[in-house]
Coordinates of N, CA and C in Angstrom, one line a residue:
M99 N 0.8 -1.2 0.0 CA 0.0 0.0 0.0 C 0.9 1.2 0.0
S100 N 0.4 2.3 -0.7 CA 1.2 3.5 -0.8 C 0.4 4.6 -0.2
V101 N 1.1 5.5 0.6 CA 0.5 6.7 1.2 C 1.2 7.9 0.5
M102 N 0.4 8.9 0.3 CA 1.0 10.1 -0.3 C 0.7 11.3 0.5
E103 N 1.7 12.3 0.5 CA 1.6 13.6 1.2 C 1.8 14.6 0.1
P104 N 0.9 15.6 0.0 CA -0.5 15.6 0.6 C -1.3 14.5 0.1
N105 N -2.4 14.2 0.8 CA -3.3 13.1 0.5 C -4.1 13.2 -0.8
G106 N -3.6 12.6 -1.9 CA -4.3 12.6 -3.1 C -4.2 13.8 -4.0
W107 N -3.4 14.8 -3.7 CA -3.2 15.9 -4.5 C -1.8 16.4 -4.5
A108 N -1.4 17.2 -5.5 CA 0.0 17.7 -5.5 C -0.1 19.1 -6.2
V109 N 1.0 19.8 -6.1 CA 1.1 21.1 -6.8 C 2.2 21.1 -7.8
V110 N 1.9 21.6 -9.0 CA 2.9 21.6 -10.1 C 4.2 22.2 -9.6
G111 N 5.3 21.5 -9.8 CA 6.7 22.0 -9.5 C 7.1 21.9 -8.1
V112 N 6.2 21.2 -7.2 CA 6.5 21.1 -5.8 C 6.5 19.6 -5.5
P113 N 7.5 19.1 -4.7 CA 7.5 17.7 -4.4 C 6.3 17.1 -3.7
A114 N 5.8 16.0 -4.1 CA 4.8 15.2 -3.4 C 5.5 14.0 -2.8
N115 N 5.2 13.6 -1.6 CA 6.0 12.6 -0.9 C 5.2 11.3 -0.9
F116 N 5.9 10.2 -1.3 CA 5.2 8.9 -1.3 C 5.9 7.9 -0.3
V117 N 5.1 7.2 0.4 CA 5.6 6.3 1.5 C 4.9 4.9 1.3
A118 N 5.7 3.9 1.3 CA 5.1 2.5 1.2 C 4.8 2.0 2.5
E119 N 3.8 1.2 2.6 CA 3.5 0.4 3.8 C 3.5 -1.1 3.5
A120 N 4.6 -1.7 3.8 CA 4.8 -3.1 3.5 C 5.7 -3.7 4.6
S121 N 5.4 -5.0 4.9 CA 6.2 -5.7 5.9 C 6.4 -7.1 5.5
S122 N 7.3 -7.8 6.2 CA 7.5 -9.2 6.0 C 6.2 -10.0 6.2
E123 N 6.1 -11.1 5.5 CA 4.9 -11.9 5.6 C 5.3 -13.4 5.4
V124 N 4.7 -14.2 6.3 CA 5.0 -15.7 6.2 C 3.7 -16.3 5.8
V125 N 3.8 -17.2 4.7 CA 2.7 -18.0 4.3 C 3.0 -19.4 4.6
S126 N 2.1 -20.1 5.3 CA 2.3 -21.5 5.8 C 1.3 -22.4 5.2
G127 N 1.7 -23.7 5.1 CA 0.9 -24.7 4.6 C 1.5 -26.1 5.0
I128 N 0.8 -27.1 4.6 CA 1.3 -28.5 4.9 C 1.7 -29.1 3.5
L129 N 2.9 -29.7 3.5 CA 3.5 -30.3 2.4 C 4.1 -31.7 2.8
L130 N 3.6 -32.8 2.2 CA 4.0 -34.1 2.6 C 3.8 -34.4 4.1
G131 N 2.7 -33.8 4.7 CA 2.4 -34.0 6.1 C 3.3 -33.2 7.0
R132 N 4.1 -32.3 6.5 CA 4.9 -31.4 7.4 C 4.7 -29.9 7.1
T133 N 4.9 -29.1 8.1 CA 4.8 -27.7 7.9 C 5.8 -27.1 6.9
A134 N 5.3 -26.4 5.9 CA 6.2 -25.7 5.0 C 5.8 -24.2 5.0
E135 N 6.8 -23.3 5.1 CA 6.6 -21.9 5.2 C 7.5 -21.2 4.2
V136 N 6.9 -20.1 3.6 CA 7.7 -19.2 2.8 C 7.5 -17.8 3.4
R137 N 8.7 -17.1 3.5 CA 8.7 -15.8 4.1 C 9.1 -14.8 3.0
F138 N 8.2 -13.8 2.8 CA 8.5 -12.7 1.8 C 8.9 -11.5 2.6
T139 N 10.0 -10.8 2.1 CA 10.5 -9.6 2.8 C 10.7 -8.5 1.8
P140 N 10.2 -7.3 2.0 CA 10.4 -6.2 1.1 C 11.9 -5.8 1.0
V141 N 12.4 -5.7 -0.2 CA 13.8 -5.3 -0.4 C 13.9 -4.1 -1.3
G142 N 12.8 -3.7 -1.9 CA 12.8 -2.5 -2.8 C 11.4 -2.0 -3.1
Y143 N 11.4 -0.8 -3.6 CA 10.1 -0.1 -3.8 C 10.2 0.7 -5.1
R144 N 9.1 0.6 -5.9 CA 9.2 1.3 -7.2 C 7.8 2.0 -7.4
W145 N 7.8 3.3 -7.5 CA 6.6 4.1 -7.7 C 6.6 4.4 -9.2
S146 N 5.6 4.0 -10.0 CA 5.5 4.3 -11.4 C 4.4 5.4 -11.5
H147 N 4.8 6.5 -12.0 CA 3.9 7.7 -12.2 C 3.4 7.7 -13.6
S148 N 2.1 8.0 -13.8 CA 1.6 8.0 -15.2 C 2.1 9.1 -16.1
D149 N 3.0 10.0 -15.6 CA 3.6 11.0 -16.4 C 5.0 10.4 -17.0
G150 N 5.2 9.1 -16.7 CA 6.4 8.5 -17.2 C 7.6 8.3 -16.2
A151 N 7.5 9.0 -15.1 CA 8.6 9.0 -14.1 C 8.5 7.7 -13.3
V152 N 9.6 7.2 -12.9 CA 9.7 6.0 -12.0 C 10.7 6.4 -10.9
V153 N 10.2 6.2 -9.7 CA 11.1 6.5 -8.5 C 11.3 5.1 -7.8
E154 N 12.6 4.8 -7.7 CA 13.0 3.5 -7.1 C 13.8 3.8 -5.8
S155 N 13.5 2.9 -4.8 CA 14.2 3.1 -3.5 C 14.4 1.8 -2.8
A156 N 15.4 1.6 -2.0 CA 15.6 0.5 -1.2 C 14.8 0.7 0.1
S157 N 14.4 1.9 0.4 CA 13.6 2.3 1.6 C 12.2 2.5 1.2
P158 N 11.3 2.3 2.2 CA 9.8 2.5 1.9 C 9.5 4.0 2.0
G159 N 10.5 4.9 2.4 CA 10.2 6.3 2.5 C 9.6 6.5 3.9
A160 N 9.4 7.8 4.2 CA 8.9 8.2 5.5 C 8.1 9.5 5.3
S161 N 7.2 9.8 6.2 CA 6.5 11.0 6.2 C 7.4 12.2 6.5
W162 N 7.0 13.4 6.0 CA 7.8 14.6 6.3 C 7.9 14.8 7.8
T163 N 6.9 14.5 8.6 CA 6.9 14.6 10.1 C 8.0 13.7 10.6
D164 N 7.9 12.4 10.2 CA 8.9 11.4 10.7 C 10.3 11.8 10.3
L165 N 10.5 12.4 9.2 CA 11.8 12.8 8.7 C 12.3 14.1 9.4
G166 N 11.3 14.8 10.1 CA 11.7 16.1 10.7 C 11.9 17.2 9.8
V167 N 11.3 17.2 8.6 CA 11.5 18.2 7.6 C 10.1 18.9 7.4
A168 N 10.2 20.1 6.7 CA 9.0 20.8 6.4 C 8.2 20.1 5.3
E169 N 6.9 20.4 5.2 CA 6.1 19.9 4.1 C 6.7 20.4 2.8
F170 N 6.6 19.6 1.8 CA 7.0 19.8 0.4 C 8.5 19.8 0.3
T171 N 9.2 19.3 1.2 CA 10.7 19.1 1.1 C 10.9 17.9 0.3
P172 N 11.9 17.9 -0.7 CA 12.2 16.7 -1.5 C 12.7 15.6 -0.6
T173 N 12.3 14.3 -0.9 CA 12.7 13.1 -0.2 C 13.2 12.1 -1.2
G174 N 13.7 11.0 -0.7 CA 14.2 10.0 -1.6 C 13.1 9.3 -2.4
T175 N 11.8 9.5 -1.9 CA 10.7 8.8 -2.6 C 9.7 9.9 -3.1
S176 N 10.1 11.1 -3.2 CA 9.1 12.1 -3.7 C 9.2 12.3 -5.2
H177 N 8.2 12.9 -5.7 CA 8.1 13.2 -7.2 C 7.5 14.6 -7.4
V178 N 8.0 15.2 -8.5 CA 7.6 16.6 -8.8 C 6.8 16.4 -10.2
Y179 N 5.6 16.8 -10.2 CA 4.8 16.8 -11.4 C 5.0 18.1 -12.2
A180 N 5.2 18.0 -13.5 CA 5.6 19.2 -14.3 C 4.3 19.9 -14.8
G181 N 3.2 19.3 -14.8 CA 2.0 19.9 -15.4 C 0.8 19.5 -14.6
R182 N -0.3 20.3 -14.6 CA -1.5 20.0 -13.9 C -2.3 18.9 -14.7
G183 N -3.1 18.2 -13.9 CA -3.9 17.2 -14.5 C -4.2 16.1 -13.5
E184 N -4.8 15.0 -14.0 CA -5.1 13.9 -13.2 C -4.1 12.8 -13.6
Y185 N -3.4 12.3 -12.6 CA -2.4 11.2 -12.8 C -2.7 10.1 -11.9
T186 N -2.0 9.0 -12.1 CA -2.0 7.8 -11.2 C -0.6 7.5 -10.9
V187 N -0.5 6.8 -9.7 CA 0.8 6.3 -9.3 C 0.6 4.9 -8.8
T188 N 1.4 4.0 -9.2 CA 1.3 2.6 -8.8 C 2.6 2.2 -8.1
L189 N 2.4 1.6 -6.9 CA 3.5 1.1 -6.1 C 3.8 -0.4 -6.4
E190 N 5.0 -0.7 -6.7 CA 5.4 -2.1 -6.9 C 6.4 -2.4 -5.8
V191 N 6.1 -3.4 -5.0 CA 7.1 -3.8 -3.9 C 7.9 -5.0 -4.4
V192 N 9.2 -4.9 -4.3 CA 10.1 -6.0 -4.7 C 10.4 -6.8 -3.4
L193 N 10.1 -8.1 -3.5 CA 10.2 -9.0 -2.4 C 11.3 -10.1 -2.6
S194 N 12.1 -10.4 -1.6 CA 12.9 -11.5 -1.6 C 12.1 -12.6 -0.8
A195 N 12.5 -13.9 -1.1 CA 11.8 -15.0 -0.4 C 12.8 -16.0 0.2
E196 N 12.3 -16.6 1.2 CA 13.0 -17.7 1.9 C 12.0 -18.8 2.2
Y197 N 12.5 -20.0 2.4 CA 11.5 -21.1 2.8 C 12.1 -21.9 3.9
R198 N 11.3 -22.6 4.6 CA 11.7 -23.7 5.6 C 10.7 -24.8 5.6
F199 N 11.1 -25.9 5.8 CA 10.3 -27.1 5.8 C 10.5 -27.9 7.1
G200 N 9.3 -28.2 7.7 CA 9.4 -29.0 8.9 C 10.2 -28.4 10.1
G201 N 10.2 -27.1 10.2 CA 10.9 -26.4 11.3 C 12.4 -26.2 11.1
S202 N 12.9 -26.5 9.9 CA 14.3 -26.3 9.6 C 14.7 -24.8 9.6
G203 N 15.9 -24.5 9.3 CA 16.3 -23.1 9.2 C 15.8 -22.5 7.9
W204 N 15.8 -21.2 7.8 CA 15.3 -20.5 6.6 C 16.4 -20.6 5.5
Q205 N 15.9 -20.9 4.3 CA 16.8 -21.1 3.2 C 16.4 -20.1 2.1
P206 N 17.4 -19.3 1.5 CA 17.0 -18.3 0.5 C 16.5 -18.9 -0.8
I207 N 15.6 -18.2 -1.4 CA 15.2 -18.6 -2.8 C 15.8 -17.6 -3.7
A208 N 16.4 -18.1 -4.8 CA 17.1 -17.2 -5.8 C 16.0 -16.3 -6.4
G209 N 16.4 -15.0 -6.7 CA 15.6 -14.1 -7.4 C 14.7 -13.3 -6.5
V210 N 13.9 -12.4 -7.1 CA 12.9 -11.6 -6.4 C 11.6 -11.6 -7.1
L211 N 10.6 -11.2 -6.4 CA 9.2 -11.1 -6.9 C 8.7 -9.7 -6.7
A212 N 8.2 -9.1 -7.8 CA 7.6 -7.8 -7.8 C 6.1 -7.9 -7.8
V213 N 5.5 -7.2 -6.8 CA 4.1 -7.2 -6.6 C 3.5 -5.8 -6.7
A214 N 2.7 -5.5 -7.7 CA 2.1 -4.2 -7.9 C 0.8 -4.0 -7.1
G215 N 0.6 -2.9 -6.6 CA -0.7 -2.5 -5.9 C -1.6 -1.9 -6.9
D216 N -2.8 -1.5 -6.5 CA -3.7 -0.8 -7.3 C -3.2 0.6 -7.6
P217 N -3.5 1.2 -8.8 CA -3.2 2.6 -9.1 C -3.9 3.5 -8.2
V218 N -3.2 4.6 -7.7 CA -3.8 5.6 -6.8 C -3.9 6.9 -7.6
P219 N -5.1 7.5 -7.6 CA -5.2 8.8 -8.3 C -4.5 10.0 -7.6
V220 N -4.0 10.9 -8.4 CA -3.3 12.1 -7.9 C -3.8 13.2 -8.8
L221 N -4.4 14.2 -8.1 CA -4.9 15.4 -8.8 C -3.8 16.5 -8.6
V222 N -3.3 17.0 -9.7 CA -2.2 18.0 -9.7 C -2.7 19.3 -10.2
G223 N -2.5 20.4 -9.4 CA -3.0 21.7 -9.8 C -1.9 22.7 -9.6
E224 N -2.2 23.9 -10.1 CA -1.3 25.1 -9.9 C -1.8 26.0 -8.8
V225 N -0.9 26.6 -8.2 CA -1.2 27.5 -7.1 C -0.6 28.9 -7.3
D226 N -1.3 29.9 -7.2 CA -0.8 31.3 -7.2 C -0.8 31.9 -5.8
T227 N 0.2 32.6 -5.5 CA 0.2 33.2 -4.2 C 0.0 34.7 -4.4
V228 N -0.6 35.3 -3.4 CA -0.9 36.8 -3.5 C -0.6 37.4 -2.1
L229 N 0.1 38.5 -2.1 CA 0.3 39.2 -0.9 C -0.9 40.0 -0.5
T230 N -1.4 39.9 0.7 CA -2.5 40.7 1.1 C -2.2 41.5 2.4
N231 N -3.1 42.4 2.7 CA -2.9 43.1 3.9 C -4.0 42.7 4.9
G232 N -3.8 41.6 5.5 CA -4.8 41.1 6.5 C -5.7 40.0 5.9
D233 N -6.8 39.7 6.6 CA -7.7 38.7 6.2 C -8.7 39.2 5.2
C234 N -8.7 38.6 4.0 CA -9.6 39.0 2.9 C -11.1 38.7 3.2
R235 N -11.3 37.8 4.1 CA -12.8 37.5 4.4 C -13.3 38.6 5.3
A236 N -12.4 39.1 6.2 CA -12.8 40.2 7.1 C -12.8 41.5 6.4
N237 N -11.9 41.7 5.4 CA -11.8 43.0 4.7 C -11.7 42.7 3.2
P238 N -12.8 42.3 2.5 CA -12.6 41.9 1.1 C -12.2 43.0 0.2
S239 N -12.3 44.3 0.6 CA -11.8 45.3 -0.3 C -10.4 45.8 0.0
G240 N -9.7 45.0 0.9 CA -8.3 45.4 1.3 C -7.3 45.1 0.2
P241 N -6.1 45.7 0.2 CA -5.1 45.4 -0.8 C -4.8 44.0 -1.0
G242 N -4.8 43.5 -2.3 CA -4.6 42.1 -2.6 C -5.7 41.2 -2.6
C243 N -6.9 41.7 -2.1 CA -8.1 40.9 -2.0 C -9.0 41.0 -3.2

């Protein structure tokens, strides 16, 4: 699963931050009357943006708050959209795998498995800033209002 800051929207030319939520998972079953387990562990993350950009990271990323930085600060998992419009982003988590049979130690499985999540919509708009003298709701005829 992928989380985005701000939630579902972005501003042209300003970084949007993407954070993956994935953890190790063990799948168990019975094989030849004994317990068989496969453990999948995230080892990489790939965000594919519908504007053609791909952001890859060994880290799932972190929120701006967790990083201790201001909102809209570039991160290792952020993306800047060049134009306004409706986009999608799809997170693909790259997993390594290990197995064990009948309580033995974990054994690595060669290769990795990439699992894609559902596309998430992102609405990108433009923002204009205006200098005002006070609150325009309280004084709508004030300078800049």
